[in-house]
């Protein structure tokens, strides 16, 4: 029901942020990651070319109602969800290959957790966009969950937020996060009033022990619940980042 991919991605990015906050190791890890990203992009193109029939079957099985956003330079726009954002010049959008790589990081982090593995397997979420700051200490992602015909009618933003808060602490605790506190409020954004969740926590010492500030803004459209998750490490810049959205 609740889209856990947004939360788990933030946790995977927390590990990346802790690396950014510490001195770089002597190995050329960044260059290796870029090479892996290029390989991932090549493999993705090859798979798409070799398996057209499977792609057509997947398209038939997926709900055609959701429309992905588009990126033009530094501006992201999703007309379906009514969400747009323009990044400052020191921020970048993640490529499709990078998002797939982040999924792999998330799975590696929780490879021994049957509960999280089951949640990932049963997820009906759609990654739309991911962006991060040049210093790696701030990021956001927009994910939409297809709640289905039944839940899409009866679950509103407040219900969804309450379900999310109930589960977030359990997931964070299992990952070793401490001082986890969440608050549900509302704010004017995206042309209306929408429910938000503000969560503070401290990531594990082995990942840097930094404070994490997370602002999630919900926007429902039909059976889809859009979740904009903004994360800031060390210092709280979530409000500043939220101001980029309209």
PDB file of C-alpha atoms in Angstrom:
ATOM      1  CA  UNK A   1       0.000   0.000   0.000  1.00  0.00           C
ATOM      2  CA  UNK A   2       2.598   2.552   1.076  1.00  0.00           C
ATOM      3  CA  UNK A   3       5.314   3.326  -1.471  1.00  0.00           C
ATOM      4  CA  UNK A   4       8.459   2.182   0.347  1.00  0.00           C
ATOM      5  CA  UNK A   5      10.755   2.760  -2.630  1.00  0.00           C
ATOM      6  CA  UNK A   6      10.885   6.480  -1.886  1.00  0.00           C
ATOM      7  CA  UNK A   7      12.006   5.803   1.686  1.00  0.00           C
ATOM      8  CA  UNK A   8      14.478   3.081   0.738  1.00  0.00           C
ATOM      9  CA  UNK A   9      16.015   5.207  -2.000  1.00  0.00           C
ATOM     10  CA  UNK A  10      16.593   8.011   0.487  1.00  0.00           C
ATOM     11  CA  UNK A  11      18.351   5.530   2.752  1.00  0.00           C
ATOM     12  CA  UNK A  12      20.569   4.365  -0.083  1.00  0.00           C
ATOM     13  CA  UNK A  13      21.371   7.991  -0.901  1.00  0.00           C
ATOM     14  CA  UNK A  14      22.215   8.552   2.765  1.00  0.00           C
ATOM     15  CA  UNK A  15      25.090   6.117   2.317  1.00  0.00           C
ATOM     16  CA  UNK A  16      26.240   8.098  -0.721  1.00  0.00           C
ATOM     17  CA  UNK A  17      25.920  11.369   1.199  1.00  0.00           C
ATOM     18  CA  UNK A  18      28.080  10.059   4.026  1.00  0.00           C
ATOM     19  CA  UNK A  19      30.780   9.238   1.476  1.00  0.00           C
ATOM     20  CA  UNK A  20      30.581  12.795   0.131  1.00  0.00           C
ATOM     21  CA  UNK A  21      30.965  14.248   3.628  1.00  0.00           C
ATOM     22  CA  UNK A  22      34.175  12.284   4.222  1.00  0.00           C
ATOM     23  CA  UNK A  23      37.563  12.494   2.410  1.00  0.00           C
ATOM     24  CA  UNK A  24      37.629  10.650  -0.884  1.00  0.00           C
ATOM     25  CA  UNK A  25      39.407   7.284  -0.838  1.00  0.00           C
ATOM     26  CA  UNK A  26      42.524   6.870  -2.988  1.00  0.00           C
ATOM     27  CA  UNK A  27      40.765   4.521  -5.412  1.00  0.00           C
ATOM     28  CA  UNK A  28      39.027   6.104  -8.405  1.00  0.00           C
ATOM     29  CA  UNK A  29      35.572   4.964  -7.342  1.00  0.00           C
ATOM     30  CA  UNK A  30      33.760   7.752  -9.201  1.00  0.00           C
ATOM     31  CA  UNK A  31      35.375   6.830 -12.510  1.00  0.00           C
ATOM     32  CA  UNK A  32      34.470   3.174 -11.955  1.00  0.00           C
ATOM     33  CA  UNK A  33      30.837   4.107 -11.282  1.00  0.00           C
ATOM     34  CA  UNK A  34      30.703   6.176 -14.463  1.00  0.00           C
ATOM     35  CA  UNK A  35      32.031   3.234 -16.465  1.00  0.00           C
ATOM     36  CA  UNK A  36      29.431   0.953 -14.853  1.00  0.00           C
ATOM     37  CA  UNK A  37      26.709   3.486 -15.665  1.00  0.00           C
ATOM     38  CA  UNK A  38      27.754   3.531 -19.336  1.00  0.00           C
ATOM     39  CA  UNK A  39      27.709  -0.279 -19.386  1.00  0.00           C
ATOM     40  CA  UNK A  40      24.291  -0.283 -17.755  1.00  0.00           C
ATOM     41  CA  UNK A  41      22.971   2.085 -20.419  1.00  0.00           C
ATOM     42  CA  UNK A  42      24.397  -0.119 -23.191  1.00  0.00           C
ATOM     43  CA  UNK A  43      22.934  -3.272 -21.643  1.00  0.00           C
ATOM     44  CA  UNK A  44      19.565  -1.565 -21.236  1.00  0.00           C
ATOM     45  CA  UNK A  45      19.477  -0.578 -24.914  1.00  0.00           C
ATOM     46  CA  UNK A  46      20.429  -4.121 -25.962  1.00  0.00           C
ATOM     47  CA  UNK A  47      17.715  -5.664 -23.794  1.00  0.00           C
ATOM     48  CA  UNK A  48      15.116  -3.314 -25.236  1.00  0.00           C
ATOM     49  CA  UNK A  49      16.129  -4.251 -28.762  1.00  0.00           C
ATOM     50  CA  UNK A  50      16.243  -7.997 -28.087  1.00  0.00           C
ATOM     51  CA  UNK A  51      12.965  -8.333 -26.171  1.00  0.00           C
ATOM     52  CA  UNK A  52      10.299  -6.292 -27.984  1.00  0.00           C
ATOM     53  CA  UNK A  53       7.554  -8.884 -27.420  1.00  0.00           C
ATOM     54  CA  UNK A  54       8.054  -8.896 -23.640  1.00  0.00           C
ATOM     55  CA  UNK A  55       7.952  -5.089 -23.566  1.00  0.00           C
ATOM     56  CA  UNK A  56       4.632  -5.103 -25.393  1.00  0.00           C
ATOM     57  CA  UNK A  57       3.214  -7.594 -22.897  1.00  0.00           C
ATOM     58  CA  UNK A  58       4.372  -5.444 -19.978  1.00  0.00           C
ATOM     59  CA  UNK A  59       2.773  -2.359 -21.509  1.00  0.00           C
ATOM     60  CA  UNK A  60      -0.527  -4.203 -21.799  1.00  0.00           C
ATOM     61  CA  UNK A  61      -0.372  -5.323 -18.160  1.00  0.00           C
ATOM     62  CA  UNK A  62       0.539  -1.906 -16.732  1.00  0.00           C
ATOM     63  CA  UNK A  63      -2.025   0.765 -15.921  1.00  0.00           C
ATOM     64  CA  UNK A  64      -1.817   3.159 -18.890  1.00  0.00           C
ATOM     65  CA  UNK A  65      -3.205   6.055 -16.866  1.00  0.00           C
ATOM     66  CA  UNK A  66       0.064   7.421 -15.502  1.00  0.00           C
ATOM     67  CA  UNK A  67       2.089   9.755 -17.699  1.00  0.00           C
ATOM     68  CA  UNK A  68       5.802  10.215 -17.020  1.00  0.00           C
ATOM     69  CA  UNK A  69       7.293  13.670 -16.704  1.00  0.00           C
ATOM     70  CA  UNK A  70       9.824  15.208 -19.072  1.00  0.00           C
ATOM     71  CA  UNK A  71      13.158  16.966 -18.531  1.00  0.00           C
ATOM     72  CA  UNK A  72      14.211  19.972 -20.582  1.00  0.00           C
ATOM     73  CA  UNK A  73      17.583  21.262 -19.442  1.00  0.00           C
ATOM     74  CA  UNK A  74      17.205  21.983 -15.729  1.00  0.00           C
ATOM     75  CA  UNK A  75      13.402  21.906 -15.768  1.00  0.00           C
ATOM     76  CA  UNK A  76      11.271  18.864 -14.953  1.00  0.00           C
ATOM     77  CA  UNK A  77       7.565  18.905 -15.803  1.00  0.00           C
ATOM     78  CA  UNK A  78       4.852  16.343 -15.188  1.00  0.00           C
ATOM     79  CA  UNK A  79       1.569  17.638 -16.591  1.00  0.00           C
ATOM     80  CA  UNK A  80      -0.315  14.546 -15.415  1.00  0.00           C
ATOM     81  CA  UNK A  81       0.553  15.183 -11.750  1.00  0.00           C
ATOM     82  CA  UNK A  82       0.660  18.959 -12.144  1.00  0.00           C
ATOM     83  CA  UNK A  83       4.217  19.175 -10.804  1.00  0.00           C
ATOM     84  CA  UNK A  84       7.166  21.130 -12.162  1.00  0.00           C
ATOM     85  CA  UNK A  85      10.620  22.081 -10.905  1.00  0.00           C
ATOM     86  CA  UNK A  86      13.667  23.972 -12.118  1.00  0.00           C
ATOM     87  CA  UNK A  87      17.023  23.024 -10.614  1.00  0.00           C
ATOM     88  CA  UNK A  88      19.868  25.401  -9.818  1.00  0.00           C
ATOM     89  CA  UNK A  89      22.961  24.921 -11.949  1.00  0.00           C
ATOM     90  CA  UNK A  90      24.836  22.891  -9.335  1.00  0.00           C
ATOM     91  CA  UNK A  91      22.159  20.153  -9.304  1.00  0.00           C
ATOM     92  CA  UNK A  92      21.738  17.299 -11.798  1.00  0.00           C
ATOM     93  CA  UNK A  93      18.983  14.872 -12.756  1.00  0.00           C
ATOM     94  CA  UNK A  94      19.706  11.156 -12.574  1.00  0.00           C
ATOM     95  CA  UNK A  95      19.585   9.156 -15.800  1.00  0.00           C
ATOM     96  CA  UNK A  96      17.426   6.066 -16.156  1.00  0.00           C
ATOM     97  CA  UNK A  97      20.540   3.923 -15.788  1.00  0.00           C
ATOM     98  CA  UNK A  98      21.481   5.692 -12.559  1.00  0.00           C
ATOM     99  CA  UNK A  99      17.995   5.105 -11.118  1.00  0.00           C
ATOM    100  CA  UNK A 100      18.327   1.412 -11.918  1.00  0.00           C
ATOM    101  CA  UNK A 101      21.727   1.432 -10.202  1.00  0.00           C
ATOM    102  CA  UNK A 102      20.180   3.021  -7.106  1.00  0.00           C
ATOM    103  CA  UNK A 103      17.622   0.220  -7.022  1.00  0.00           C
ATOM    104  CA  UNK A 104      20.504  -2.236  -6.884  1.00  0.00           C
ATOM    105  CA  UNK A 105      22.069  -0.355  -3.972  1.00  0.00           C
ATOM    106  CA  UNK A 106      18.776  -0.494  -2.086  1.00  0.00           C
ATOM    107  CA  UNK A 107      18.444  -4.231  -2.611  1.00  0.00           C
ATOM    108  CA  UNK A 108      22.040  -4.824  -1.475  1.00  0.00           C
ATOM    109  CA  UNK A 109      21.429  -2.874   1.730  1.00  0.00           C
ATOM    110  CA  UNK A 110      18.479  -5.079   2.671  1.00  0.00           C
ATOM    111  CA  UNK A 111      19.460  -8.393   1.091  1.00  0.00           C
ATOM    112  CA  UNK A 112      18.904 -10.198   4.419  1.00  0.00           C
ATOM    113  CA  UNK A 113      15.504  -8.657   5.108  1.00  0.00           C
ATOM    114  CA  UNK A 114      12.661 -10.857   3.850  1.00  0.00           C
ATOM    115  CA  UNK A 115      10.131  -8.188   4.790  1.00  0.00           C
ATOM    116  CA  UNK A 116      11.739  -5.490   2.640  1.00  0.00           C
ATOM    117  CA  UNK A 117      12.344  -7.970  -0.209  1.00  0.00           C
ATOM    118  CA  UNK A 118       8.634  -8.788  -0.236  1.00  0.00           C
ATOM    119  CA  UNK A 119       7.688  -5.101  -0.208  1.00  0.00           C
ATOM    120  CA  UNK A 120       9.970  -4.434  -3.171  1.00  0.00           C
ATOM    121  CA  UNK A 121       8.604  -7.435  -5.083  1.00  0.00           C
ATOM    122  CA  UNK A 122       4.986  -6.374  -4.572  1.00  0.00           C
ATOM    123  CA  UNK A 123       5.587  -2.684  -5.214  1.00  0.00           C
ATOM    124  CA  UNK A 124       3.430  -0.912  -7.788  1.00  0.00           C
ATOM    125  CA  UNK A 125       5.468   2.287  -7.719  1.00  0.00           C
ATOM    126  CA  UNK A 126       6.780   4.208 -10.709  1.00  0.00           C
ATOM    127  CA  UNK A 127      10.016   6.187 -10.492  1.00  0.00           C
ATOM    128  CA  UNK A 128       9.529   9.462 -12.316  1.00  0.00           C
ATOM    129  CA  UNK A 129      12.532  11.655 -11.496  1.00  0.00           C
ATOM    130  CA  UNK A 130      15.557  11.760  -9.197  1.00  0.00           C
ATOM    131  CA  UNK A 131      17.910  14.730  -8.703  1.00  0.00           C
ATOM    132  CA  UNK A 132      20.802  15.499  -6.405  1.00  0.00           C
ATOM    133  CA  UNK A 133      23.069  18.363  -5.461  1.00  0.00           C
ATOM    134  CA  UNK A 134      26.656  18.622  -6.593  1.00  0.00           C
ATOM    135  CA  UNK A 135      27.990  18.012  -3.080  1.00  0.00           C
ATOM    136  CA  UNK A 136      25.794  14.916  -2.679  1.00  0.00           C
ATOM    137  CA  UNK A 137      24.237  16.163   0.570  1.00  0.00           C
ATOM    138  CA  UNK A 138      20.757  16.908  -0.813  1.00  0.00           C
ATOM    139  CA  UNK A 139      18.456  15.036  -3.171  1.00  0.00           C
ATOM    140  CA  UNK A 140      14.852  14.450  -4.099  1.00  0.00           C
ATOM    141  CA  UNK A 141      12.796  11.882  -5.944  1.00  0.00           C
ATOM    142  CA  UNK A 142       9.248  11.747  -7.252  1.00  0.00           C
ATOM    143  CA  UNK A 143       7.542   8.375  -7.157  1.00  0.00           C
ATOM    144  CA  UNK A 144       3.936   7.564  -8.020  1.00  0.00           C
ATOM    145  CA  UNK A 145       2.124   4.578  -6.577  1.00  0.00           C
ATOM    146  CA  UNK A 146      -0.796   2.972  -8.370  1.00  0.00           C
ATOM    147  CA  UNK A 147      -3.168   2.271  -5.464  1.00  0.00           C
ATOM    148  CA  UNK A 148      -5.665   0.390  -7.637  1.00  0.00           C
ATOM    149  CA  UNK A 149      -9.369   0.963  -8.077  1.00  0.00           C
ATOM    150  CA  UNK A 150     -10.370   0.231  -4.471  1.00  0.00           C
ATOM    151  CA  UNK A 151      -7.646   2.028  -2.518  1.00  0.00           C
ATOM    152  CA  UNK A 152      -7.553   4.754  -5.132  1.00  0.00           C
ATOM    153  CA  UNK A 153     -11.102   5.699  -4.153  1.00  0.00           C
ATOM    154  CA  UNK A 154     -10.963   5.334  -0.375  1.00  0.00           C
ATOM    155  CA  UNK A 155      -7.389   6.358   0.538  1.00  0.00           C
ATOM    156  CA  UNK A 156      -6.734  10.093   0.608  1.00  0.00           C
ATOM    157  CA  UNK A 157      -3.461  11.922   1.255  1.00  0.00           C
ATOM    158  CA  UNK A 158      -3.947  12.023   5.033  1.00  0.00           C
ATOM    159  CA  UNK A 159      -4.704   8.290   5.228  1.00  0.00           C
ATOM    160  CA  UNK A 160      -1.641   7.566   3.118  1.00  0.00           C
ATOM    161  CA  UNK A 161       0.546   9.774   5.313  1.00  0.00           C
ATOM    162  CA  UNK A 162      -0.614   8.032   8.485  1.00  0.00           C
ATOM    163  CA  UNK A 163       0.147   4.620   6.990  1.00  0.00           C
ATOM    164  CA  UNK A 164       3.567   5.863   5.881  1.00  0.00           C
ATOM    165  CA  UNK A 165       4.519   7.230   9.302  1.00  0.00           C
ATOM    166  CA  UNK A 166       3.550   3.943  10.935  1.00  0.00           C
ATOM    167  CA  UNK A 167       5.933   2.019   8.703  1.00  0.00           C
ATOM    168  CA  UNK A 168       8.827   4.479   8.364  1.00  0.00           C
ATOM    169  CA  UNK A 169       9.975   4.166  11.974  1.00  0.00           C
ATOM    170  CA  UNK A 170       9.964   0.368  11.735  1.00  0.00           C
ATOM    171  CA  UNK A 171      12.046   0.419   8.543  1.00  0.00           C
ATOM    172  CA  UNK A 172      14.461   3.037   9.873  1.00  0.00           C
ATOM    173  CA  UNK A 173      14.899   1.170  13.162  1.00  0.00           C
ATOM    174  CA  UNK A 174      15.705  -2.035  11.277  1.00  0.00           C
ATOM    175  CA  UNK A 175      18.428  -0.160   9.377  1.00  0.00           C
ATOM    176  CA  UNK A 176      20.009   1.228  12.545  1.00  0.00           C
ATOM    177  CA  UNK A 177      18.679   4.791  12.297  1.00  0.00           C
ATOM    178  CA  UNK A 178      18.117   6.607  15.607  1.00  0.00           C
ATOM    179  CA  UNK A 179      16.154   9.635  16.902  1.00  0.00           C
ATOM    180  CA  UNK A 180      13.404   9.005  14.326  1.00  0.00           C
ATOM    181  CA  UNK A 181      10.543  11.501  14.602  1.00  0.00           C
ATOM    182  CA  UNK A 182       7.795  12.276  12.070  1.00  0.00           C
ATOM    183  CA  UNK A 183       5.153  14.990  11.868  1.00  0.00           C
ATOM    184  CA  UNK A 184       2.184  15.199   9.490  1.00  0.00           C
ATOM    185  CA  UNK A 185       1.161  18.702   8.366  1.00  0.00           C
ATOM    186  CA  UNK A 186      -0.257  20.495   5.309  1.00  0.00           C
ATOM    187  CA  UNK A 187       1.148  23.120   2.978  1.00  0.00           C
ATOM    188  CA  UNK A 188       0.255  25.147  -0.105  1.00  0.00           C
ATOM    189  CA  UNK A 189       2.102  23.697  -3.099  1.00  0.00           C
ATOM    190  CA  UNK A 190       1.376  22.301  -6.566  1.00  0.00           C
ATOM    191  CA  UNK A 191      -1.522  24.761  -6.891  1.00  0.00           C
ATOM    192  CA  UNK A 192      -3.395  23.547  -3.802  1.00  0.00           C
ATOM    193  CA  UNK A 193      -3.221  22.289  -0.226  1.00  0.00           C
ATOM    194  CA  UNK A 194      -1.425  18.969   0.202  1.00  0.00           C
ATOM    195  CA  UNK A 195      -0.398  16.720   3.072  1.00  0.00           C
ATOM    196  CA  UNK A 196       3.273  16.584   4.057  1.00  0.00           C
ATOM    197  CA  UNK A 197       5.407  14.378   6.307  1.00  0.00           C
ATOM    198  CA  UNK A 198       8.528  15.817   7.914  1.00  0.00           C
ATOM    199  CA  UNK A 199      10.898  13.229   9.390  1.00  0.00           C
ATOM    200  CA  UNK A 200      14.175  13.723  11.212  1.00  0.00           C
ATOM    201  CA  UNK A 201      16.629  10.963  12.054  1.00  0.00           C
ATOM    202  CA  UNK A 202      20.297  10.142  12.538  1.00  0.00           C
ATOM    203  CA  UNK A 203      21.869   7.656  10.163  1.00  0.00           C
ATOM    204  CA  UNK A 204      24.062   4.844  11.557  1.00  0.00           C
ATOM    205  CA  UNK A 205      27.604   5.645  12.685  1.00  0.00           C
ATOM    206  CA  UNK A 206      29.080   3.300  10.069  1.00  0.00           C
ATOM    207  CA  UNK A 207      27.417   5.473   7.410  1.00  0.00           C
ATOM    208  CA  UNK A 208      28.704   8.719   8.911  1.00  0.00           C
ATOM    209  CA  UNK A 209      26.294   9.333  11.803  1.00  0.00           C
ATOM    210  CA  UNK A 210      24.848  12.422  10.092  1.00  0.00           C
ATOM    211  CA  UNK A 211      21.452  13.944  10.772  1.00  0.00           C
ATOM    212  CA  UNK A 212      18.919  13.444   7.970  1.00  0.00           C
ATOM    213  CA  UNK A 213      15.995  15.759   7.287  1.00  0.00           C
ATOM    214  CA  UNK A 214      13.265  14.369   5.046  1.00  0.00           C
ATOM    215  CA  UNK A 215      10.229  16.206   3.677  1.00  0.00           C
ATOM    216  CA  UNK A 216       7.624  14.175   1.795  1.00  0.00           C
ATOM    217  CA  UNK A 217       4.841  15.972  -0.060  1.00  0.00           C
ATOM    218  CA  UNK A 218       1.850  13.980  -1.276  1.00  0.00           C
ATOM    219  CA  UNK A 219      -0.341  14.686  -4.287  1.00  0.00           C
ATOM    220  CA  UNK A 220      -3.099  12.335  -5.367  1.00  0.00           C
ATOM    221  CA  UNK A 221      -4.436  12.106  -8.920  1.00  0.00           C
ATOM    222  CA  UNK A 222      -7.037   9.422  -9.524  1.00  0.00           C
ATOM    223  CA  UNK A 223      -5.687   6.058  -8.410  1.00  0.00           C
ATOM    224  CA  UNK A 224      -2.117   7.396  -8.264  1.00  0.00           C
ATOM    225  CA  UNK A 225      -0.453   8.834  -5.170  1.00  0.00           C
ATOM    226  CA  UNK A 226       2.518  11.001  -6.008  1.00  0.00           C
ATOM    227  CA  UNK A 227       5.216  11.171  -3.322  1.00  0.00           C
ATOM    228  CA  UNK A 228       7.851  13.889  -3.605  1.00  0.00           C
ATOM    229  CA  UNK A 229      10.603  12.972  -1.125  1.00  0.00           C
ATOM    230  CA  UNK A 230      13.231  15.623  -0.351  1.00  0.00           C
ATOM    231  CA  UNK A 231      16.260  14.709   1.757  1.00  0.00           C
ATOM    232  CA  UNK A 232      18.953  16.918   3.235  1.00  0.00           C
ATOM    233  CA  UNK A 233      21.916  15.694   5.261  1.00  0.00           C
ATOM    234  CA  UNK A 234      23.887  17.493   7.994  1.00  0.00           C
ATOM    235  CA  UNK A 235      21.801  20.690   7.646  1.00  0.00           C
ATOM    236  CA  UNK A 236      18.116  21.142   6.835  1.00  0.00           C
ATOM    237  CA  UNK A 237      17.592  22.554   3.323  1.00  0.00           C
ATOM    238  CA  UNK A 238      14.267  20.827   2.635  1.00  0.00           C
ATOM    239  CA  UNK A 239      12.201  24.039   2.632  1.00  0.00           C
ATOM    240  CA  UNK A 240      14.563  25.707   0.187  1.00  0.00           C
ATOM    241  CA  UNK A 241      14.340  22.728  -2.190  1.00  0.00           C
ATOM    242  CA  UNK A 242      10.559  22.547  -1.853  1.00  0.00           C
ATOM    243  CA  UNK A 243      10.348  26.187  -2.976  1.00  0.00           C
ATOM    244  CA  UNK A 244      11.636  25.143  -6.413  1.00  0.00           C
ATOM    245  CA  UNK A 245       8.399  23.234  -7.086  1.00  0.00           C
ATOM    246  CA  UNK A 246       5.139  24.563  -8.423  1.00  0.00           C
TER     247      UNK A 246
END
